[in-house]
Amino acid sequence: MSIPIVSFIGRSNSGKTTLIERIIPELVKAGYRVATVKHAGQGFDRDTEGKDSWRHKRAGAGSVVVVSKGSLALFADVSEQLKVEEVRDRFLDASYDLIIAEGWKSEGYPKIIIVRDQLGEIAYSSDGLLAVVSDKPINLPVPVPMLHLDDVAGVAALLIKQFPLRRREHEREI
């Protein structure tokens, strides 16, 4: 069974990252193992200049993996934009219960939209819309729950209901 994906979408600086950061501990407290995948439309710095991994990449390595006790980082060239399910299938094992994606507004993933001014401030597909989150009242009828940006417990409860915790394979064997 594939790890479910939920996407948080909204315009830049709408509070997506902060909301995700506040929801993760609620999900972890409920027993979830959560992975996040962030879309960086403007690109991002992959490594710290001067570090060994940066030096390996600069020397021409297509992929650099840094491993320490309890951590792993991968810096790799990709030929095209990956979809979240491609990241899931290539890099995440079945021990995760939920993937929270930040971005991918045009994909058909179940999604929560964060709104700051008005519902039309960002174009999005309504396929799979689970909720609208805002710090202001939205004066348009929407067929999904409307939650306040500070209702972290409410958003987490919605996710827990939508994506029930499933027993992991290694727990079944015990």
PDB file of C-alpha atoms in Angstrom:
ATOM      1  CA  MET A   1       0.000   0.000   0.000  1.00  0.00           C
ATOM      2  CA  SER A   2       1.431   3.385  -1.013  1.00  0.00           C
ATOM      3  CA  ILE A   3       2.070   6.087   1.534  1.00  0.00           C
ATOM      4  CA  PRO A   4      -0.709   8.687   1.192  1.00  0.00           C
ATOM      5  CA  ILE A   5       0.165  12.219   0.081  1.00  0.00           C
ATOM      6  CA  VAL A   6      -1.560  15.439   1.139  1.00  0.00           C
ATOM      7  CA  SER A   7      -0.525  18.764  -0.350  1.00  0.00           C
ATOM      8  CA  PHE A   8      -0.633  22.152   1.360  1.00  0.00           C
ATOM      9  CA  ILE A   9      -0.985  24.915  -1.191  1.00  0.00           C
ATOM     10  CA  GLY A  10      -1.191  28.696  -1.069  1.00  0.00           C
ATOM     11  CA  ARG A  11       0.542  31.772  -2.385  1.00  0.00           C
ATOM     12  CA  SER A  12       4.076  32.604  -1.300  1.00  0.00           C
ATOM     13  CA  ASN A  13       4.257  33.721   2.351  1.00  0.00           C
ATOM     14  CA  SER A  14       0.724  32.498   3.078  1.00  0.00           C
ATOM     15  CA  GLY A  15       1.873  30.455   6.071  1.00  0.00           C
ATOM     16  CA  LYS A  16       2.142  26.989   4.517  1.00  0.00           C
ATOM     17  CA  THR A  17       5.493  26.128   6.083  1.00  0.00           C
ATOM     18  CA  THR A  18       4.512  27.441   9.515  1.00  0.00           C
ATOM     19  CA  LEU A  19       1.225  25.519   9.474  1.00  0.00           C
ATOM     20  CA  ILE A  20       2.974  22.312   8.401  1.00  0.00           C
ATOM     21  CA  GLU A  21       5.610  22.853  11.093  1.00  0.00           C
ATOM     22  CA  ARG A  22       2.848  23.171  13.710  1.00  0.00           C
ATOM     23  CA  ILE A  23       0.845  20.150  12.454  1.00  0.00           C
ATOM     24  CA  ILE A  24       3.724  17.653  12.338  1.00  0.00           C
ATOM     25  CA  PRO A  25       4.086  17.392  16.150  1.00  0.00           C
ATOM     26  CA  GLU A  26       0.319  16.771  16.460  1.00  0.00           C
ATOM     27  CA  LEU A  27       0.548  13.912  13.969  1.00  0.00           C
ATOM     28  CA  VAL A  28       3.683  12.498  15.590  1.00  0.00           C
ATOM     29  CA  LYS A  29       1.956  12.624  18.989  1.00  0.00           C
ATOM     30  CA  ALA A  30      -0.895  10.607  17.404  1.00  0.00           C
ATOM     31  CA  GLY A  31       1.603   7.940  16.325  1.00  0.00           C
ATOM     32  CA  TYR A  32       2.250   8.991  12.723  1.00  0.00           C
ATOM     33  CA  ARG A  33       5.635   8.863  11.043  1.00  0.00           C
ATOM     34  CA  VAL A  34       5.591  11.872   8.697  1.00  0.00           C
ATOM     35  CA  ALA A  35       7.745  12.769   5.703  1.00  0.00           C
ATOM     36  CA  THR A  36       7.620  16.146   3.974  1.00  0.00           C
ATOM     37  CA  VAL A  37       8.424  17.065   0.390  1.00  0.00           C
ATOM     38  CA  LYS A  38       8.751  20.751  -0.477  1.00  0.00           C
ATOM     39  CA  HIS A  39       8.470  22.212  -3.946  1.00  0.00           C
ATOM     40  CA  ALA A  40      11.046  24.962  -4.457  1.00  0.00           C
ATOM     41  CA  GLY A  41       9.921  26.732  -7.602  1.00  0.00           C
ATOM     42  CA  GLN A  42      12.848  29.150  -7.505  1.00  0.00           C
ATOM     43  CA  GLY A  43      15.442  26.443  -6.899  1.00  0.00           C
ATOM     44  CA  PHE A  44      17.467  26.111  -3.699  1.00  0.00           C
ATOM     45  CA  ASP A  45      20.991  25.810  -2.335  1.00  0.00           C
ATOM     46  CA  ARG A  46      21.800  22.122  -2.232  1.00  0.00           C
ATOM     47  CA  ASP A  47      24.747  22.109   0.076  1.00  0.00           C
ATOM     48  CA  THR A  48      27.136  24.243   2.100  1.00  0.00           C
ATOM     49  CA  GLU A  49      30.044  25.629   0.131  1.00  0.00           C
ATOM     50  CA  GLY A  50      33.351  24.132   1.163  1.00  0.00           C
ATOM     51  CA  LYS A  51      31.920  21.013   2.843  1.00  0.00           C
ATOM     52  CA  ASP A  52      33.082  17.634   1.546  1.00  0.00           C
ATOM     53  CA  SER A  53      29.705  16.825  -0.023  1.00  0.00           C
ATOM     54  CA  TRP A  54      29.678  20.196  -1.821  1.00  0.00           C
ATOM     55  CA  ARG A  55      33.203  19.520  -3.061  1.00  0.00           C
ATOM     56  CA  HIS A  56      32.203  16.063  -4.373  1.00  0.00           C
ATOM     57  CA  LYS A  57      29.206  17.543  -6.218  1.00  0.00           C
ATOM     58  CA  ARG A  58      31.268  20.394  -7.642  1.00  0.00           C
ATOM     59  CA  ALA A  59      33.822  17.848  -8.849  1.00  0.00           C
ATOM     60  CA  GLY A  60      31.117  16.280 -11.000  1.00  0.00           C
ATOM     61  CA  ALA A  61      29.404  13.576  -8.959  1.00  0.00           C
ATOM     62  CA  GLY A  62      25.806  13.150 -10.148  1.00  0.00           C
ATOM     63  CA  SER A  63      24.706  12.130  -6.655  1.00  0.00           C
ATOM     64  CA  VAL A  64      26.254  12.576  -3.242  1.00  0.00           C
ATOM     65  CA  VAL A  65      24.917  10.740  -0.208  1.00  0.00           C
ATOM     66  CA  VAL A  66      25.975  11.825   3.277  1.00  0.00           C
ATOM     67  CA  VAL A  67      25.288   9.297   6.040  1.00  0.00           C
ATOM     68  CA  SER A  68      25.748   9.596   9.777  1.00  0.00           C
ATOM     69  CA  LYS A  69      24.236   7.763  12.713  1.00  0.00           C
ATOM     70  CA  GLY A  70      20.514   8.485  12.386  1.00  0.00           C
ATOM     71  CA  SER A  71      20.674  10.751   9.310  1.00  0.00           C
ATOM     72  CA  LEU A  72      20.990  10.553   5.559  1.00  0.00           C
ATOM     73  CA  ALA A  73      21.115  13.375   3.017  1.00  0.00           C
ATOM     74  CA  LEU A  74      21.046  12.993  -0.748  1.00  0.00           C
ATOM     75  CA  PHE A  75      22.136  15.651  -3.218  1.00  0.00           C
ATOM     76  CA  ALA A  76      21.356  14.472  -6.740  1.00  0.00           C
ATOM     77  CA  ASP A  77      20.885  15.842 -10.218  1.00  0.00           C
ATOM     78  CA  VAL A  78      17.470  15.129 -11.702  1.00  0.00           C
ATOM     79  CA  SER A  79      16.595  15.501 -15.342  1.00  0.00           C
ATOM     80  CA  GLU A  80      13.138  16.939 -14.703  1.00  0.00           C
ATOM     81  CA  GLN A  81      10.753  18.024 -11.971  1.00  0.00           C
ATOM     82  CA  LEU A  82       9.750  14.977  -9.939  1.00  0.00           C
ATOM     83  CA  LYS A  83       6.202  14.407  -8.761  1.00  0.00           C
ATOM     84  CA  VAL A  84       5.688  13.643  -5.082  1.00  0.00           C
ATOM     85  CA  GLU A  85       4.779  10.014  -5.797  1.00  0.00           C
ATOM     86  CA  GLU A  86       8.086   9.622  -7.681  1.00  0.00           C
ATOM     87  CA  VAL A  87       9.958  10.958  -4.642  1.00  0.00           C
ATOM     88  CA  ARG A  88       7.917   8.619  -2.424  1.00  0.00           C
ATOM     89  CA  ASP A  89       8.557   5.575  -4.597  1.00  0.00           C
ATOM     90  CA  ARG A  90      12.291   6.245  -5.037  1.00  0.00           C
ATOM     91  CA  PHE A  91      13.357   7.575  -1.652  1.00  0.00           C
ATOM     92  CA  LEU A  92      10.871   6.773   1.134  1.00  0.00           C
ATOM     93  CA  ASP A  93      10.350   3.372   2.687  1.00  0.00           C
ATOM     94  CA  ALA A  94       7.046   1.918   3.854  1.00  0.00           C
ATOM     95  CA  SER A  95       7.640   2.944   7.474  1.00  0.00           C
ATOM     96  CA  TYR A  96       6.046   6.358   6.823  1.00  0.00           C
ATOM     97  CA  ASP A  97       2.338   6.901   7.415  1.00  0.00           C
ATOM     98  CA  LEU A  98       1.826  10.228   5.617  1.00  0.00           C
ATOM     99  CA  ILE A  99       3.658  12.512   3.230  1.00  0.00           C
ATOM    100  CA  ILE A 100       2.944  16.214   3.556  1.00  0.00           C
ATOM    101  CA  ALA A 101       3.818  18.000   0.333  1.00  0.00           C
ATOM    102  CA  GLU A 102       4.193  21.750   0.199  1.00  0.00           C
ATOM    103  CA  GLY A 103       3.176  22.879  -3.262  1.00  0.00           C
ATOM    104  CA  TRP A 104       2.099  20.923  -6.339  1.00  0.00           C
ATOM    105  CA  LYS A 105      -1.138  22.910  -6.582  1.00  0.00           C
ATOM    106  CA  SER A 106      -2.015  21.593 -10.052  1.00  0.00           C
ATOM    107  CA  GLU A 107      -1.591  17.938  -9.182  1.00  0.00           C
ATOM    108  CA  GLY A 108      -4.538  15.815  -8.114  1.00  0.00           C
ATOM    109  CA  TYR A 109      -3.265  15.146  -4.592  1.00  0.00           C
ATOM    110  CA  PRO A 110      -5.693  15.621  -1.712  1.00  0.00           C
ATOM    111  CA  LYS A 111      -5.025  19.180  -0.639  1.00  0.00           C
ATOM    112  CA  ILE A 112      -5.507  21.877   1.942  1.00  0.00           C
ATOM    113  CA  ILE A 113      -5.399  25.443   0.691  1.00  0.00           C
ATOM    114  CA  ILE A 114      -4.103  28.258   2.885  1.00  0.00           C
ATOM    115  CA  VAL A 115      -5.752  31.589   2.078  1.00  0.00           C
ATOM    116  CA  ARG A 116      -4.706  35.010   3.392  1.00  0.00           C
ATOM    117  CA  ASP A 117      -6.872  37.489   1.488  1.00  0.00           C
ATOM    118  CA  GLN A 118      -9.370  35.768  -0.767  1.00  0.00           C
ATOM    119  CA  LEU A 119     -10.057  32.307  -2.089  1.00  0.00           C
ATOM    120  CA  GLY A 120      -9.087  33.270  -5.649  1.00  0.00           C
ATOM    121  CA  GLU A 121      -5.612  34.523  -4.705  1.00  0.00           C
ATOM    122  CA  ILE A 122      -4.058  31.335  -6.097  1.00  0.00           C
ATOM    123  CA  ALA A 123      -5.146  29.137  -8.978  1.00  0.00           C
ATOM    124  CA  TYR A 124      -5.649  25.518  -7.938  1.00  0.00           C
ATOM    125  CA  SER A 125      -7.458  22.363  -8.920  1.00  0.00           C
ATOM    126  CA  SER A 126     -10.470  21.642  -6.720  1.00  0.00           C
ATOM    127  CA  ASP A 127      -9.906  17.896  -7.178  1.00  0.00           C
ATOM    128  CA  GLY A 128      -9.279  16.420  -3.753  1.00  0.00           C
ATOM    129  CA  LEU A 129      -9.784  19.675  -1.819  1.00  0.00           C
ATOM    130  CA  LEU A 130     -10.036  18.694   1.868  1.00  0.00           C
ATOM    131  CA  ALA A 131     -10.211  22.076   3.617  1.00  0.00           C
ATOM    132  CA  VAL A 132      -9.645  25.805   3.367  1.00  0.00           C
ATOM    133  CA  VAL A 133      -7.509  27.337   6.124  1.00  0.00           C
ATOM    134  CA  SER A 134      -7.409  31.081   6.713  1.00  0.00           C
ATOM    135  CA  ASP A 135      -6.923  33.646   9.432  1.00  0.00           C
ATOM    136  CA  LYS A 136      -9.830  35.671   7.977  1.00  0.00           C
ATOM    137  CA  PRO A 137     -13.450  34.770   7.302  1.00  0.00           C
ATOM    138  CA  ILE A 138     -14.035  33.652   3.709  1.00  0.00           C
ATOM    139  CA  ASN A 139     -17.335  34.994   2.417  1.00  0.00           C
ATOM    140  CA  LEU A 140     -17.776  32.380  -0.262  1.00  0.00           C
ATOM    141  CA  PRO A 141     -19.489  29.043   0.209  1.00  0.00           C
ATOM    142  CA  VAL A 142     -17.052  26.151  -0.039  1.00  0.00           C
ATOM    143  CA  PRO A 143     -17.995  22.455   0.036  1.00  0.00           C
ATOM    144  CA  VAL A 144     -15.205  21.603   2.502  1.00  0.00           C
ATOM    145  CA  PRO A 145     -14.442  22.529   6.108  1.00  0.00           C
ATOM    146  CA  MET A 146     -13.185  26.064   6.759  1.00  0.00           C
ATOM    147  CA  LEU A 147     -10.599  26.135   9.540  1.00  0.00           C
ATOM    148  CA  HIS A 148      -8.728  28.969  11.222  1.00  0.00           C
ATOM    149  CA  LEU A 149      -4.985  29.140  10.630  1.00  0.00           C
ATOM    150  CA  ASP A 150      -4.420  28.729  14.378  1.00  0.00           C
ATOM    151  CA  ASP A 151      -6.673  25.652  14.623  1.00  0.00           C
ATOM    152  CA  VAL A 152      -3.730  23.292  14.400  1.00  0.00           C
ATOM    153  CA  ALA A 153      -5.554  20.567  16.334  1.00  0.00           C
ATOM    154  CA  GLY A 154      -8.519  20.838  13.945  1.00  0.00           C
ATOM    155  CA  VAL A 155      -6.328  20.522  10.842  1.00  0.00           C
ATOM    156  CA  ALA A 156      -4.461  17.578  12.403  1.00  0.00           C
ATOM    157  CA  ALA A 157      -7.787  15.905  13.319  1.00  0.00           C
ATOM    158  CA  LEU A 158      -8.993  16.333   9.732  1.00  0.00           C
ATOM    159  CA  LEU A 159      -5.798  14.654   8.452  1.00  0.00           C
ATOM    160  CA  ILE A 160      -6.081  11.838  10.990  1.00  0.00           C
ATOM    161  CA  LYS A 161      -9.676  11.214   9.907  1.00  0.00           C
ATOM    162  CA  GLN A 162      -8.837  11.400   6.195  1.00  0.00           C
ATOM    163  CA  PHE A 163      -5.661   9.299   6.441  1.00  0.00           C
ATOM    164  CA  PRO A 164      -6.173   6.816   9.302  1.00  0.00           C
ATOM    165  CA  LEU A 165      -3.051   5.427  10.873  1.00  0.00           C
ATOM    166  CA  ARG A 166      -2.271   2.050   9.383  1.00  0.00           C
ATOM    167  CA  ARG A 167      -0.192  -0.638  10.952  1.00  0.00           C
ATOM    168  CA  ARG A 168       3.258  -0.851   9.458  1.00  0.00           C
ATOM    169  CA  GLU A 169       4.577  -4.106   7.978  1.00  0.00           C
ATOM    170  CA  HIS A 170       7.296  -4.532  10.618  1.00  0.00           C
ATOM    171  CA  GLU A 171       4.689  -4.148  13.412  1.00  0.00           C
ATOM    172  CA  ARG A 172       2.560  -6.931  11.895  1.00  0.00           C
ATOM    173  CA  GLU A 173       5.459  -9.356  12.075  1.00  0.00           C
ATOM    174  CA  ILE A 174       5.999  -8.843  15.807  1.00  0.00           C
TER     175      ILE A 174
END
